[in-house]
Amino acid sequence: QSALTQPASVSGSPGQSITISCTGTSSDVGTYNYVSWFQQHPSKAPKLMIYGVSNRPSGVSNRFSGSKSGNTASLTISGLQAEDEADYYCSSYTGSSTLYVFGTGTKVTVL
Amino acid sequence: EVQLVQSGAEVRKSGESLKISCKGSGYSFTDYWIAWVRQMPGKGLEWMGVIYPGDSDTRYSPSFQGQVTISADKSISTAYLQWSSLKASDTAMYYCAKRSQVSRYTVDVWGQGTAVTVSS
């Protein structure tokens, strides 16, 4: 099971919206609505931002939203803030012996 | 408060064995699977495997099958990740994470990470 494909980097100015894509296959993202997104600041543990494609855990800002179309899931951050600068990883359930797979990760820079 | 507390940083030589731990508290340990995730220096996250503490059923990602052993002792709410013979390429940060309270298919609480350094 190969890693899901994400852009290496995405940047935006404060207040803008950015979207990070996460491309998988029909064996993972395309079949299961179990895509999650994690935020990781340097030297910190990851934090769950989105689960089940588009659901936000309690306490996560509504500036973060998720969606999916076909084999590609997306994370949108609206009203970009300096604190959003971090690495973001998608993850999908695969239904196979692998169980789960992460994306390659995207570094978000706030200009 | 739901927490996962991992054991401290380790420095070993190639060929040595190692077992690191992840202790859960604030929830029913046997009801939520625990995952182990590797992050090599400057690299991304990788799922290593999952254990169901209630019955110790364990699933490994193919890349890690045969390379590590995941176990759990439900009597002390602790999961483990162990190596019988470390390699320099095992140098990484290792995280444990528990199944989410709201979804069976993700994790919502992470340990603080255990840094493992293996010298050749």
GROMACS .gro file of C-alpha atoms in nm:
model
  231
    1GLN     CA    1   0.000   0.000   0.000
    2SER     CA    2   0.169   0.322  -0.114
    3ALA     CA    3   0.147   0.649   0.073
    4LEU     CA    4  -0.128   0.887  -0.034
    5THR     CA    5   0.001   1.174  -0.247
    6GLN     CA    6   0.003   1.528  -0.111
    7PRO     CA    7   0.174   1.842  -0.241
    8ALA     CA    8   0.502   1.902  -0.063
    9SER     CA    9   0.415   2.259   0.023
   10VAL     CA   10   0.131   2.510   0.013
   11SER     CA   11   0.149   2.873   0.115
   12GLY     CA   12  -0.088   3.161   0.165
   13SER     CA   13  -0.115   3.504   0.322
   14PRO     CA   14  -0.297   3.567   0.647
   15GLY     CA   15  -0.672   3.572   0.592
   16GLN     CA   16  -0.657   3.377   0.268
   17SER     CA   17  -0.788   3.024   0.210
   18ILE     CA   18  -0.572   2.733   0.103
   19THR     CA   19  -0.656   2.378   0.001
   20ILE     CA   20  -0.439   2.069   0.043
   21SER     CA   21  -0.513   1.768  -0.174
   22CYS     CA   22  -0.465   1.404  -0.083
   23THR     CA   23  -0.480   1.157  -0.369
   24GLY     CA   24  -0.520   0.787  -0.312
   25THR     CA   25  -0.674   0.502  -0.505
   26SER     CA   26  -0.997   0.312  -0.533
   27SER     CA   27  -0.860   0.082  -0.261
   28ASP     CA   28  -0.852   0.352   0.003
   29VAL     CA   29  -0.974   0.712  -0.036
   30GLY     CA   30  -1.203   0.623  -0.325
   31THR     CA   31  -1.388   0.350  -0.137
   32TYR     CA   32  -1.393   0.451   0.227
   33ASN     CA   33  -1.525   0.767   0.388
   34TYR     CA   34  -1.263   0.730   0.658
   35VAL     CA   35  -1.017   1.002   0.568
   36SER     CA   36  -0.857   1.194   0.853
   37TRP     CA   37  -0.633   1.500   0.861
   38PHE     CA   38  -0.363   1.567   1.119
   39GLN     CA   39  -0.172   1.884   1.198
   40GLN     CA   40   0.183   1.859   1.329
   41HIS     CA   41   0.385   2.151   1.459
   42PRO     CA   42   0.764   2.108   1.481
   43SER     CA   43   0.872   1.865   1.751
   44LYS     CA   44   0.512   1.806   1.857
   45ALA     CA   45   0.281   1.508   1.832
   46PRO     CA   46   0.021   1.518   1.554
   47LYS     CA   47  -0.326   1.652   1.628
   48LEU     CA   48  -0.651   1.528   1.472
   49MET     CA   49  -0.819   1.807   1.273
   50ILE     CA   50  -1.073   1.623   1.056
   51TYR     CA   51  -1.214   1.270   1.064
   52GLY     CA   52  -1.461   1.082   0.848
   53VAL     CA   53  -1.374   1.310   0.551
   54SER     CA   54  -1.547   1.621   0.683
   55ASN     CA   55  -1.610   1.599   1.057
   56ARG     CA   56  -1.435   1.827   1.305
   57PRO     CA   57  -1.350   1.700   1.653
   58SER     CA   58  -1.465   1.913   1.942
   59GLY     CA   59  -1.232   2.208   1.989
   60VAL     CA   60  -1.104   2.231   1.632
   61SER     CA   61  -1.168   2.565   1.463
   62ASN     CA   62  -1.440   2.576   1.199
   63ARG     CA   63  -1.183   2.737   0.971
   64PHE     CA   64  -1.079   2.379   0.893
   65SER     CA   65  -1.300   2.179   0.660
   66GLY     CA   66  -1.268   1.857   0.465
   67SER     CA   67  -1.420   1.708   0.152
   68LYS     CA   68  -1.372   1.424  -0.093
   69SER     CA   69  -1.428   1.362  -0.461
   70GLY     CA   70  -1.343   1.028  -0.612
   71ASN     CA   71  -0.995   0.921  -0.507
   72THR     CA   72  -0.897   1.267  -0.380
   73ALA     CA   73  -0.968   1.418  -0.042
   74SER     CA   74  -0.905   1.782   0.043
   75LEU     CA   75  -0.845   1.995   0.349
   76THR     CA   76  -0.931   2.362   0.329
   77ILE     CA   77  -0.808   2.617   0.579
   78SER     CA   78  -0.994   2.944   0.557
   79GLY     CA   79  -0.892   3.271   0.719
   80LEU     CA   80  -0.532   3.152   0.736
   81GLN     CA   81  -0.353   3.243   1.058
   82ALA     CA   82   0.011   3.234   1.162
   83GLU     CA   83  -0.062   2.946   1.402
   84ASP     CA   84  -0.176   2.732   1.108
   85GLU     CA   85   0.183   2.709   0.986
   86ALA     CA   86   0.261   2.338   1.032
   87ASP     CA   87   0.282   2.006   0.852
   88TYR     CA   88  -0.045   1.840   0.754
   89TYR     CA   89  -0.099   1.471   0.689
   90CYS     CA   90  -0.401   1.294   0.551
   91SER     CA   91  -0.474   0.933   0.635
   92SER     CA   92  -0.718   0.677   0.504
   93TYR     CA   93  -0.851   0.341   0.611
   94THR     CA   94  -0.766   0.080   0.348
   95GLY     CA   95  -0.967  -0.225   0.446
   96SER     CA   96  -0.663  -0.439   0.375
   97SER     CA   97  -0.406  -0.593   0.606
   98THR     CA   98  -0.232  -0.256   0.601
   99LEU     CA   99  -0.539  -0.107   0.772
  100TYR     CA  100  -0.430   0.255   0.737
  101VAL     CA  101  -0.204   0.467   0.520
  102PHE     CA  102  -0.076   0.823   0.566
  103GLY     CA  103  -0.022   1.087   0.303
  104THR     CA  104   0.324   1.215   0.217
  105GLY     CA  105   0.266   1.534   0.415
  106THR     CA  106   0.229   1.901   0.322
  107LYS     CA  107   0.416   2.191   0.476
  108VAL     CA  108   0.188   2.493   0.510
  109THR     CA  109   0.363   2.829   0.518
  110VAL     CA  110   0.188   3.151   0.617
  111LEU     CA  111   0.356   3.431   0.423
  112GLU     CA  112  -0.829   1.350   3.116
  113VAL     CA  113  -0.750   1.091   2.849
  114GLN     CA  114  -0.374   1.054   2.815
  115LEU     CA  115  -0.109   0.836   2.662
  116VAL     CA  116   0.229   0.868   2.832
  117GLN     CA  117   0.528   0.714   2.657
  118SER     CA  118   0.859   0.604   2.800
  119GLY     CA  119   1.164   0.824   2.765
  120ALA     CA  120   1.423   0.862   2.494
  121GLU     CA  121   1.653   0.569   2.427
  122VAL     CA  122   2.004   0.538   2.284
  123ARG     CA  123   2.120   0.194   2.174
  124LYS     CA  124   2.376   0.026   1.953
  125SER     CA  125   2.298  -0.177   1.643
  126GLY     CA  126   2.206  -0.533   1.728
  127GLU     CA  127   2.072  -0.451   2.074
  128SER     CA  128   1.713  -0.510   2.181
  129LEU     CA  129   1.467  -0.248   2.299
  130LYS     CA  130   1.112  -0.225   2.432
  131ILE     CA  131   0.932   0.109   2.464
  132SER     CA  132   0.600   0.165   2.632
  133CYS     CA  133   0.279   0.366   2.610
  134LYS     CA  134   0.056   0.389   2.918
  135GLY     CA  135  -0.307   0.488   2.880
  136SER     CA  136  -0.515   0.659   3.144
  137GLY     CA  137  -0.851   0.831   3.176
  138TYR     CA  138  -1.041   0.582   2.961
  139SER     CA  139  -1.119   0.212   2.927
  140PHE     CA  140  -0.789   0.084   2.787
  141THR     CA  141  -0.933  -0.240   2.652
  142ASP     CA  142  -1.205  -0.071   2.446
  143TYR     CA  143  -0.987   0.129   2.205
  144TRP     CA  144  -0.714  -0.001   1.976
  145ILE     CA  145  -0.369   0.150   2.000
  146ALA     CA  146  -0.155   0.229   1.696
  147TRP     CA  147   0.218   0.279   1.670
  148VAL     CA  148   0.347   0.536   1.421
  149ARG     CA  149   0.705   0.596   1.308
  150GLN     CA  150   0.851   0.929   1.203
  151MET     CA  151   1.208   0.915   1.079
  152PRO     CA  152   1.414   1.234   1.108
  153GLY     CA  153   1.274   1.501   0.876
  154LYS     CA  154   1.026   1.256   0.724
  155GLY     CA  155   0.655   1.181   0.729
  156LEU     CA  156   0.432   0.962   0.942
  157GLU     CA  157   0.408   0.587   0.887
  158TRP     CA  158   0.155   0.346   1.037
  159MET     CA  159   0.343   0.054   1.191
  160GLY     CA  160   0.061  -0.152   1.333
  161VAL     CA  161  -0.237  -0.171   1.560
  162ILE     CA  162  -0.319  -0.370   1.871
  163TYR     CA  163  -0.657  -0.435   2.027
  164PRO     CA  164  -0.574  -0.445   2.401
  165GLY     CA  165  -0.886  -0.638   2.490
  166ASP     CA  166  -0.766  -0.956   2.318
  167SER     CA  167  -0.416  -0.853   2.201
  168ASP     CA  168  -0.513  -0.907   1.837
  169THR     CA  169  -0.238  -0.732   1.642
  170ARG     CA  170  -0.212  -0.616   1.279
  171TYR     CA  171   0.112  -0.501   1.123
  172SER     CA  172   0.173  -0.288   0.817
  173PRO     CA  173   0.364  -0.502   0.565
  174SER     CA  174   0.676  -0.282   0.593
  175PHE     CA  175   0.701  -0.356   0.965
  176GLN     CA  176   0.586  -0.718   0.977
  177GLY     CA  177   0.867  -0.927   1.122
  178GLN     CA  178   1.070  -0.615   1.209
  179VAL     CA  179   0.898  -0.520   1.536
  180THR     CA  180   0.663  -0.673   1.791
  181ILE     CA  181   0.360  -0.491   1.929
  182SER     CA  182   0.211  -0.614   2.254
  183ALA     CA  183  -0.004  -0.495   2.543
  184ASP     CA  184  -0.057  -0.567   2.911
  185LYS     CA  185  -0.415  -0.471   2.986
  186SER     CA  186  -0.363  -0.521   3.360
  187ILE     CA  187  -0.146  -0.209   3.363
  188SER     CA  188  -0.306  -0.032   3.062
  189THR     CA  189   0.021  -0.032   2.869
  190ALA     CA  190   0.110  -0.104   2.509
  191TYR     CA  191   0.461  -0.188   2.392
  192LEU     CA  192   0.676  -0.173   2.083
  193GLN     CA  193   0.986  -0.384   2.076
  194TRP     CA  194   1.282  -0.473   1.862
  195SER     CA  195   1.499  -0.783   1.902
  196SER     CA  196   1.791  -0.649   1.699
  197LEU     CA  197   1.802  -0.276   1.628
  198LYS     CA  198   1.942  -0.125   1.310
  199ALA     CA  199   2.066   0.228   1.252
  200SER     CA  200   1.765   0.277   1.024
  201ASP     CA  201   1.536   0.234   1.328
  202THR     CA  202   1.647   0.578   1.446
  203ALA     CA  203   1.322   0.772   1.462
  204MET     CA  204   1.051   0.921   1.679
  205TYR     CA  205   0.785   0.667   1.769
  206TYR     CA  206   0.434   0.769   1.865
  207CYS     CA  207   0.148   0.569   2.007
  208ALA     CA  208  -0.208   0.685   1.949
  209LYS     CA  209  -0.549   0.553   2.056
  210ARG     CA  210  -0.863   0.494   1.856
  211SER     CA  211  -1.090   0.793   1.855
  212GLN     CA  212  -1.391   0.810   2.086
  213VAL     CA  213  -1.608   0.930   1.796
  214SER     CA  214  -1.485   0.713   1.509
  215ARG     CA  215  -1.351   0.360   1.486
  216TYR     CA  216  -1.135   0.459   1.193
  217THR     CA  217  -0.902   0.724   1.327
  218VAL     CA  218  -0.698   0.822   1.632
  219ASP     CA  219  -0.764   1.118   1.854
  220VAL     CA  220  -0.511   1.110   2.137
  221TRP     CA  221  -0.138   1.075   2.084
  222GLY     CA  222   0.148   1.006   2.318
  223GLN     CA  223   0.428   1.260   2.341
  224GLY     CA  224   0.660   1.040   2.138
  225THR     CA  225   0.969   0.835   2.221
  226ALA     CA  226   1.291   0.921   2.041
  227VAL     CA  227   1.503   0.618   1.958
  228THR     CA  228   1.861   0.666   1.845
  229VAL     CA  229   2.059   0.367   1.720
  230SER     CA  230   2.429   0.399   1.654
  231SER     CA  231   2.612   0.162   1.424
   0.00000   0.00000   0.00000
